[in-house]
Amino acid sequence: MLECVCDGLATNAQEVEEITHSTLFKPLRCAEDIMCDLVRNRFLTVDEDLAASQKWTKLSPTQLGRATLVSALPPDAALFVFADLQQATKSIVLDTELHMLYLVTPTNCSVWQGCDWNHLHTIFSKLRNEEKRVAKLVGANDRFILSRLRGVSAASSDRSYQLHLRFFSALALFDVVNEKPIDEVARRFRISRGTLQTLQQQSATYAGT
């Protein structure tokens, strides 16, 4: 629906519903509910027509909506990134490259599947002061990592879960930026060399969007 409005295929709620009904896609939720979510999360704006009819409600994409479409991010991931960028405009750590690397690290860090949280906690506990400042600013903390060690489950879509894996990805990239050997970085974070190179490529693509 967001793509239809951004591309100009639909300019009002009625046209969005017509497009939905003309495809083989059967939405799990009604078109009106989805459009309300897009408006509430500021992907779309609503302008009422002079006729004041709901069918003629004009829909327009916001800058956030256009950026989401261009980046090919799901709306929930786009909101995650947008919140991080808004936070960075208020406060950013510049004494190292870590915070900037965090901002260009993908939100869905699939490289950490089956990760050892005990080992990650060891890494986290040995962070330098400037790295701890970045961790605090982005929301990474001991409490979440310890909850994982206690066996508390977290869905892969959970914001805190993604945030912490994203932070550890940024830490690995930080070592690479500081010209540490790839093999050494891979051993430190217990990921394969190929996985680390994949993370580098994903981050380069992510930064370009």
GROMACS .gro file of N, CA and C in nm, residues 54-174:
model
  363
   54GLN      N    1  -1.513   0.989   0.308
   54GLN     CA    2  -1.399   0.903   0.340
   54GLN      C    3  -1.341   0.839   0.215
   55LYS      N    4  -1.428   0.810   0.118
   55LYS     CA    5  -1.380   0.748  -0.004
   55LYS      C    6  -1.288   0.840  -0.083
   56TRP      N    7  -1.300   0.969  -0.059
   56TRP     CA    8  -1.220   1.064  -0.135
   56TRP      C    9  -1.109   1.125  -0.050
   57THR      N   10  -1.077   1.059   0.060
   57THR     CA   11  -0.966   1.104   0.143
   57THR      C   12  -0.837   1.095   0.063
   58LYS      N   13  -0.766   1.206   0.051
   58LYS     CA   14  -0.642   1.208  -0.028
   58LYS      C   15  -0.525   1.163   0.057
   59LEU      N   16  -0.446   1.071   0.003
   59LEU     CA   17  -0.329   1.018   0.071
   59LEU      C   18  -0.203   1.067   0.002
   60SER      N   19  -0.106   1.112   0.081
   60SER     CA   20   0.022   1.158   0.026
   60SER      C   21   0.135   1.098   0.109
   61PRO      N   22   0.245   1.058   0.043
   61PRO     CA   23   0.358   1.002   0.119
   61PRO      C   24   0.438   1.112   0.188
   62THR      N   25   0.489   1.084   0.304
   62THR     CA   26   0.578   1.176   0.374
   62THR      C   27   0.722   1.146   0.331
   63GLN      N   28   0.816   1.228   0.378
   63GLN     CA   29   0.957   1.200   0.349
   63GLN      C   30   0.998   1.065   0.407
   64LEU      N   31   0.946   1.034   0.526
   64LEU     CA   32   0.975   0.905   0.587
   64LEU      C   33   0.920   0.791   0.502
   65GLY      N   34   0.800   0.809   0.449
   65GLY     CA   35   0.740   0.706   0.364
   65GLY      C   36   0.821   0.683   0.237
   66ARG      N   37   0.865   0.792   0.173
   66ARG     CA   38   0.947   0.778   0.051
   66ARG      C   39   1.081   0.713   0.082
   67ALA      N   40   1.143   0.754   0.194
   67ALA     CA   41   1.272   0.697   0.232
   67ALA      C   42   1.259   0.548   0.261
   68THR      N   43   1.149   0.507   0.323
   68THR     CA   44   1.125   0.366   0.352
   68THR      C   45   1.115   0.285   0.225
   69LEU      N   46   1.045   0.339   0.126
   69LEU     CA   47   1.029   0.269  -0.002
   69LEU      C   48   1.163   0.256  -0.074
   70VAL      N   49   1.239   0.365  -0.079
   70VAL     CA   50   1.368   0.364  -0.149
   70VAL      C   51   1.467   0.269  -0.082
   71SER      N   52   1.465   0.264   0.051
   71SER     CA   53   1.559   0.179   0.124
   71SER      C   54   1.520   0.032   0.123
   72ALA      N   55   1.396   0.003   0.082
   72ALA     CA   56   1.344  -0.135   0.080
   72ALA      C   57   1.336  -0.196   0.220
   73LEU      N   58   1.325  -0.110   0.321
   73LEU     CA   59   1.310  -0.159   0.459
   73LEU      C   60   1.163  -0.184   0.490
   74PRO      N   61   1.131  -0.285   0.568
   74PRO     CA   62   0.994  -0.300   0.617
   74PRO      C   63   0.959  -0.180   0.705
   75PRO      N   64   0.832  -0.141   0.711
   75PRO     CA   65   0.795  -0.023   0.791
   75PRO      C   66   0.842  -0.028   0.936
   76ASP      N   67   0.834  -0.146   1.002
   76ASP     CA   68   0.877  -0.153   1.142
   76ASP      C   69   1.028  -0.131   1.155
   77ALA      N   70   1.106  -0.183   1.059
   77ALA     CA   71   1.251  -0.161   1.062
   77ALA      C   72   1.284  -0.015   1.033
   78ALA      N   73   1.206   0.046   0.943
   78ALA     CA   74   1.228   0.187   0.910
   78ALA      C   75   1.204   0.275   1.032
   79LEU      N   76   1.103   0.243   1.111
   79LEU     CA   77   1.076   0.319   1.233
   79LEU      C   78   1.191   0.303   1.333
   80PHE      N   79   1.247   0.185   1.341
   80PHE     CA   80   1.361   0.156   1.428
   80PHE      C   81   1.480   0.245   1.389
   81VAL      N   82   1.510   0.246   1.259
   81VAL     CA   83   1.622   0.327   1.208
   81VAL      C   84   1.595   0.476   1.229
   82PHE      N   85   1.472   0.517   1.202
   82PHE     CA   86   1.435   0.659   1.215
   82PHE      C   87   1.452   0.706   1.359
   83ALA      N   88   1.412   0.621   1.454
   83ALA     CA   89   1.427   0.656   1.596
   83ALA      C   90   1.574   0.671   1.633
   84ASP      N   91   1.659   0.583   1.579
   84ASP     CA   92   1.803   0.594   1.605
   84ASP      C   93   1.861   0.723   1.549
   85LEU      N   94   1.818   0.758   1.429
   85LEU     CA   95   1.870   0.880   1.366
   85LEU      C   96   1.822   1.004   1.440
   86GLN      N   97   1.698   1.001   1.487
   86GLN     CA   98   1.648   1.114   1.566
   86GLN      C   99   1.728   1.129   1.695
   87GLN      N  100   1.759   1.016   1.759
   87GLN     CA  101   1.840   1.020   1.881
   87GLN      C  102   1.978   1.074   1.851
   88ALA      N  103   2.034   1.035   1.737
   88ALA     CA  104   2.169   1.079   1.700
   88ALA      C  105   2.175   1.229   1.674
   89THR      N  106   2.063   1.289   1.629
   89THR     CA  107   2.063   1.434   1.607
   89THR      C  108   2.071   1.510   1.738
   90LYS      N  109   2.030   1.445   1.848
   90LYS     CA  110   2.033   1.509   1.979
   90LYS      C  111   2.165   1.484   2.051
   91SER      N  112   2.220   1.364   2.031
   91SER     CA  113   2.344   1.329   2.101
   91SER      C  114   2.416   1.220   2.023
   92ILE      N  115   2.542   1.245   1.990
   92ILE     CA  116   2.620   1.147   1.916
   92ILE      C  117   2.763   1.145   1.971
   93VAL      N  118   2.819   1.026   1.982
   93VAL     CA  119   2.955   1.010   2.034
   93VAL      C  120   3.053   1.013   1.917
   94LEU      N  121   3.143   1.109   1.918
   94LEU     CA  122   3.235   1.127   1.806
   94LEU      C  123   3.380   1.100   1.840
   95ASP      N  124   3.409   1.058   1.964
   95ASP     CA  125   3.549   1.032   1.997
   95ASP      C  126   3.598   0.898   1.941
   96THR      N  127   3.504   0.815   1.891
   96THR     CA  128   3.540   0.694   1.816
   96THR      C  129   3.443   0.682   1.699
   97GLU      N  130   3.470   0.588   1.609
   97GLU     CA  131   3.381   0.566   1.495
   97GLU      C  132   3.266   0.471   1.529
   98LEU      N  133   3.262   0.420   1.652
   98LEU     CA  134   3.167   0.315   1.687
   98LEU      C  135   3.022   0.358   1.668
   99HIS      N  136   2.986   0.478   1.714
   99HIS     CA  137   2.847   0.520   1.703
   99HIS      C  138   2.805   0.535   1.557
  100MET      N  139   2.893   0.593   1.475
  100MET     CA  140   2.863   0.607   1.333
  100MET      C  141   2.849   0.470   1.267
  101LEU      N  142   2.934   0.376   1.306
  101LEU     CA  143   2.923   0.240   1.252
  101LEU      C  144   2.792   0.175   1.293
  102TYR      N  145   2.749   0.200   1.416
  102TYR     CA  146   2.622   0.144   1.462
  102TYR      C  147   2.507   0.193   1.374
  103LEU      N  148   2.511   0.319   1.337
  103LEU     CA  149   2.403   0.377   1.258
  103LEU      C  150   2.396   0.320   1.117
  104VAL      N  151   2.508   0.268   1.066
  104VAL     CA  152   2.507   0.211   0.930
  104VAL      C  153   2.512   0.058   0.934
  105THR      N  154   2.490  -0.001   1.050
  105THR     CA  155   2.485  -0.147   1.062
  105THR      C  156   2.341  -0.193   1.043
  106PRO      N  157   2.319  -0.297   0.962
  106PRO     CA  158   2.182  -0.345   0.936
  106PRO      C  159   2.108  -0.379   1.065
  107THR      N  160   1.978  -0.356   1.065
  107THR     CA  161   1.897  -0.385   1.184
  107THR      C  162   1.871  -0.534   1.200
  108ASN      N  163   1.863  -0.606   1.090
  108ASN     CA  164   1.837  -0.750   1.098
  108ASN      C  165   1.969  -0.825   1.082
  109CYS      N  166   2.036  -0.850   1.192
  109CYS     CA  167   2.171  -0.907   1.191
  109CYS      C  168   2.163  -1.060   1.192
  110SER      N  169   2.141  -1.119   1.076
  110SER     CA  170   2.127  -1.265   1.066
  110SER      C  171   2.258  -1.338   1.092
  111VAL      N  172   2.370  -1.265   1.093
  111VAL     CA  173   2.501  -1.330   1.114
  111VAL      C  174   2.515  -1.385   1.256
  112TRP      N  175   2.425  -1.345   1.347
  112TRP     CA  176   2.438  -1.387   1.487
  112TRP      C  177   2.346  -1.503   1.523
  113GLN      N  178   2.297  -1.576   1.427
  113GLN     CA  179   2.209  -1.689   1.459
  113GLN      C  180   2.286  -1.791   1.543
  114GLY      N  181   2.227  -1.832   1.654
  114GLY     CA  182   2.291  -1.928   1.742
  114GLY      C  183   2.411  -1.872   1.816
  115CYS      N  184   2.407  -1.742   1.845
  115CYS     CA  185   2.522  -1.677   1.910
  115CYS      C  186   2.536  -1.721   2.057
  116ASP      N  187   2.657  -1.710   2.108
  116ASP     CA  188   2.688  -1.746   2.246
  116ASP      C  189   2.676  -1.620   2.333
  117TRP      N  190   2.563  -1.608   2.404
  117TRP     CA  191   2.540  -1.488   2.483
  117TRP      C  192   2.637  -1.476   2.601
  118ASN      N  193   2.685  -1.588   2.650
  118ASN     CA  194   2.783  -1.583   2.759
  118ASN      C  195   2.913  -1.518   2.710
  119HIS      N  196   2.954  -1.555   2.590
  119HIS     CA  197   3.075  -1.495   2.533
  119HIS      C  198   3.053  -1.347   2.502
  120LEU      N  199   2.934  -1.313   2.449
  120LEU     CA  200   2.905  -1.173   2.418
  120LEU      C  201   2.902  -1.089   2.546
  121HIS      N  202   2.855  -1.150   2.655
  121HIS     CA  203   2.855  -1.078   2.782
  121HIS      C  204   2.998  -1.050   2.829
  122THR      N  205   3.088  -1.145   2.805
  122THR     CA  206   3.229  -1.125   2.841
  122THR      C  207   3.287  -1.007   2.763
  123ILE      N  208   3.254  -1.000   2.634
  123ILE     CA  209   3.300  -0.888   2.551
  123ILE      C  210   3.242  -0.757   2.602
  124PHE      N  211   3.113  -0.759   2.634
  124PHE     CA  212   3.044  -0.638   2.679
  124PHE      C  213   3.103  -0.587   2.810
  125SER      N  214   3.138  -0.677   2.898
  125SER     CA  215   3.191  -0.637   3.030
  125SER      C  216   3.331  -0.577   3.021
  126LYS      N  217   3.399  -0.596   2.908
  126LYS     CA  218   3.535  -0.545   2.892
  126LYS      C  219   3.543  -0.424   2.800
  127LEU      N  220   3.429  -0.363   2.771
  127LEU     CA  221   3.429  -0.245   2.684
  127LEU      C  222   3.506  -0.130   2.746
  128ARG      N  223   3.570  -0.052   2.660
  128ARG     CA  224   3.637   0.069   2.707
  128ARG      C  225   3.532   0.176   2.737
  129ASN      N  226   3.572   0.280   2.808
  129ASN     CA  227   3.478   0.383   2.852
  129ASN      C  228   3.405   0.447   2.735
  130GLU      N  229   3.478   0.479   2.627
  130GLU     CA  230   3.413   0.544   2.513
  130GLU      C  231   3.315   0.449   2.444
  131GLU      N  232   3.343   0.318   2.448
  131GLU     CA  233   3.251   0.220   2.391
  131GLU      C  234   3.128   0.205   2.480
  132LYS      N  235   3.148   0.214   2.610
  132LYS     CA  236   3.035   0.207   2.703
  132LYS      C  237   2.941   0.324   2.685
  133ARG      N  238   2.996   0.441   2.651
  133ARG     CA  239   2.911   0.559   2.628
  133ARG      C  240   2.820   0.536   2.508
  134VAL      N  241   2.876   0.475   2.404
  134VAL     CA  242   2.794   0.444   2.286
  134VAL      C  243   2.688   0.341   2.322
  135ALA      N  244   2.726   0.238   2.396
  135ALA     CA  245   2.631   0.135   2.437
  135ALA      C  246   2.515   0.195   2.515
  136LYS      N  247   2.545   0.283   2.608
  136LYS     CA  248   2.441   0.347   2.688
  136LYS      C  249   2.351   0.434   2.601
  137LEU      N  250   2.409   0.504   2.506
  137LEU     CA  251   2.333   0.595   2.423
  137LEU      C  252   2.235   0.521   2.332
  138VAL      N  253   2.278   0.407   2.278
  138VAL     CA  254   2.190   0.333   2.186
  138VAL      C  255   2.097   0.237   2.259
  139GLY      N  256   2.122   0.214   2.389
  139GLY     CA  257   2.031   0.132   2.468
  139GLY      C  258   2.078  -0.010   2.497
  140ALA      N  259   2.204  -0.041   2.463
  140ALA     CA  260   2.258  -0.174   2.494
  140ALA      C  261   2.299  -0.179   2.642
  141ASN      N  262   2.262  -0.287   2.710
  141ASN     CA  263   2.291  -0.293   2.854
  141ASN      C  264   2.309  -0.436   2.903
  142ASP      N  265   2.370  -0.446   3.021
  142ASP     CA  266   2.394  -0.575   3.086
  142ASP      C  267   2.265  -0.650   3.115
  143ARG      N  268   2.162  -0.577   3.152
  143ARG     CA  269   2.038  -0.639   3.197
  143ARG      C  270   1.979  -0.731   3.090
  144PHE      N  271   1.975  -0.683   2.965
  144PHE     CA  272   1.918  -0.766   2.859
  144PHE      C  273   2.004  -0.889   2.834
  145ILE      N  274   2.136  -0.870   2.830
  145ILE     CA  275   2.227  -0.982   2.803
  145ILE      C  276   2.215  -1.087   2.913
  146LEU      N  277   2.207  -1.043   3.038
  146LEU     CA  278   2.192  -1.137   3.150
  146LEU      C  279   2.059  -1.211   3.143
  147SER      N  280   1.955  -1.143   3.094
  147SER     CA  281   1.825  -1.210   3.080
  147SER      C  282   1.834  -1.323   2.977
  148ARG      N  283   1.915  -1.302   2.873
  148ARG     CA  284   1.936  -1.407   2.774
  148ARG      C  285   2.013  -1.525   2.837
  149LEU      N  286   2.108  -1.493   2.923
  149LEU     CA  287   2.184  -1.599   2.990
  149LEU      C  288   2.096  -1.681   3.083
  150ARG      N  289   1.993  -1.617   3.139
  150ARG     CA  290   1.900  -1.688   3.229
  150ARG      C  291   1.796  -1.768   3.151
  151GLY      N  292   1.801  -1.758   3.020
  151GLY     CA  293   1.710  -1.837   2.938
  151GLY      C  294   1.582  -1.766   2.901
  152VAL      N  295   1.573  -1.636   2.928
  152VAL     CA  296   1.454  -1.559   2.890
  152VAL      C  297   1.451  -1.547   2.739
  153SER      N  298   1.344  -1.593   2.678
  153SER     CA  299   1.336  -1.593   2.532
  153SER      C  300   1.303  -1.455   2.479
  154ALA      N  301   1.346  -1.431   2.355
  154ALA     CA  302   1.316  -1.305   2.287
  154ALA      C  303   1.301  -1.334   2.139
  155ALA      N  304   1.193  -1.287   2.080
  155ALA     CA  305   1.170  -1.308   1.938
  155ALA      C  306   1.275  -1.233   1.857
  156SER      N  307   1.308  -1.287   1.739
  156SER     CA  308   1.408  -1.221   1.654
  156SER      C  309   1.363  -1.084   1.610
  157SER      N  310   1.231  -1.058   1.616
  157SER     CA  311   1.179  -0.927   1.577
  157SER      C  312   1.175  -0.829   1.694
  158ASP      N  313   1.209  -0.877   1.815
  158ASP     CA  314   1.208  -0.791   1.934
  158ASP      C  315   1.310  -0.678   1.919
  159ARG      N  316   1.268  -0.556   1.950
  159ARG     CA  317   1.355  -0.441   1.929
  159ARG      C  318   1.484  -0.451   2.011
  160SER      N  319   1.474  -0.490   2.137
  160SER     CA  320   1.593  -0.500   2.221
  160SER      C  321   1.688  -0.607   2.170
  161TYR      N  322   1.632  -0.717   2.122
  161TYR     CA  323   1.713  -0.825   2.067
  161TYR      C  324   1.791  -0.775   1.946
  162GLN      N  325   1.723  -0.710   1.853
  162GLN     CA  326   1.789  -0.658   1.734
  162GLN      C  327   1.891  -0.551   1.770
  163LEU      N  328   1.857  -0.467   1.866
  163LEU     CA  329   1.946  -0.358   1.907
  163LEU      C  330   2.079  -0.413   1.958
  164HIS      N  331   2.074  -0.516   2.041
  164HIS     CA  332   2.198  -0.569   2.099
  164HIS      C  333   2.283  -0.642   1.994
  165LEU      N  334   2.219  -0.719   1.907
  165LEU     CA  335   2.296  -0.785   1.801
  165LEU      C  336   2.355  -0.682   1.705
  166ARG      N  337   2.281  -0.577   1.682
  166ARG     CA  338   2.332  -0.470   1.596
  166ARG      C  339   2.453  -0.402   1.661
  167PHE      N  340   2.449  -0.385   1.792
  167PHE     CA  341   2.561  -0.324   1.862
  167PHE      C  342   2.686  -0.412   1.854
  168PHE      N  343   2.669  -0.544   1.872
  168PHE     CA  344   2.785  -0.633   1.862
  168PHE      C  345   2.838  -0.639   1.719
  169SER      N  346   2.749  -0.626   1.621
  169SER     CA  347   2.794  -0.619   1.482
  169SER      C  348   2.878  -0.494   1.461
  170ALA      N  349   2.833  -0.383   1.518
  170ALA     CA  350   2.909  -0.258   1.507
  170ALA      C  351   3.045  -0.270   1.575
  171LEU      N  352   3.050  -0.341   1.688
  171LEU     CA  353   3.178  -0.363   1.756
  171LEU      C  354   3.275  -0.442   1.667
  172ALA      N  355   3.223  -0.544   1.599
  172ALA     CA  356   3.307  -0.623   1.509
  172ALA      C  357   3.358  -0.538   1.394
  173LEU      N  358   3.270  -0.456   1.337
  173LEU     CA  359   3.310  -0.366   1.229
  173LEU      C  360   3.410  -0.262   1.279
  174PHE      N  361   3.394  -0.221   1.404
  174PHE     CA  362   3.486  -0.124   1.464
  174PHE      C  363   3.628  -0.180   1.467
   0.00000   0.00000   0.00000
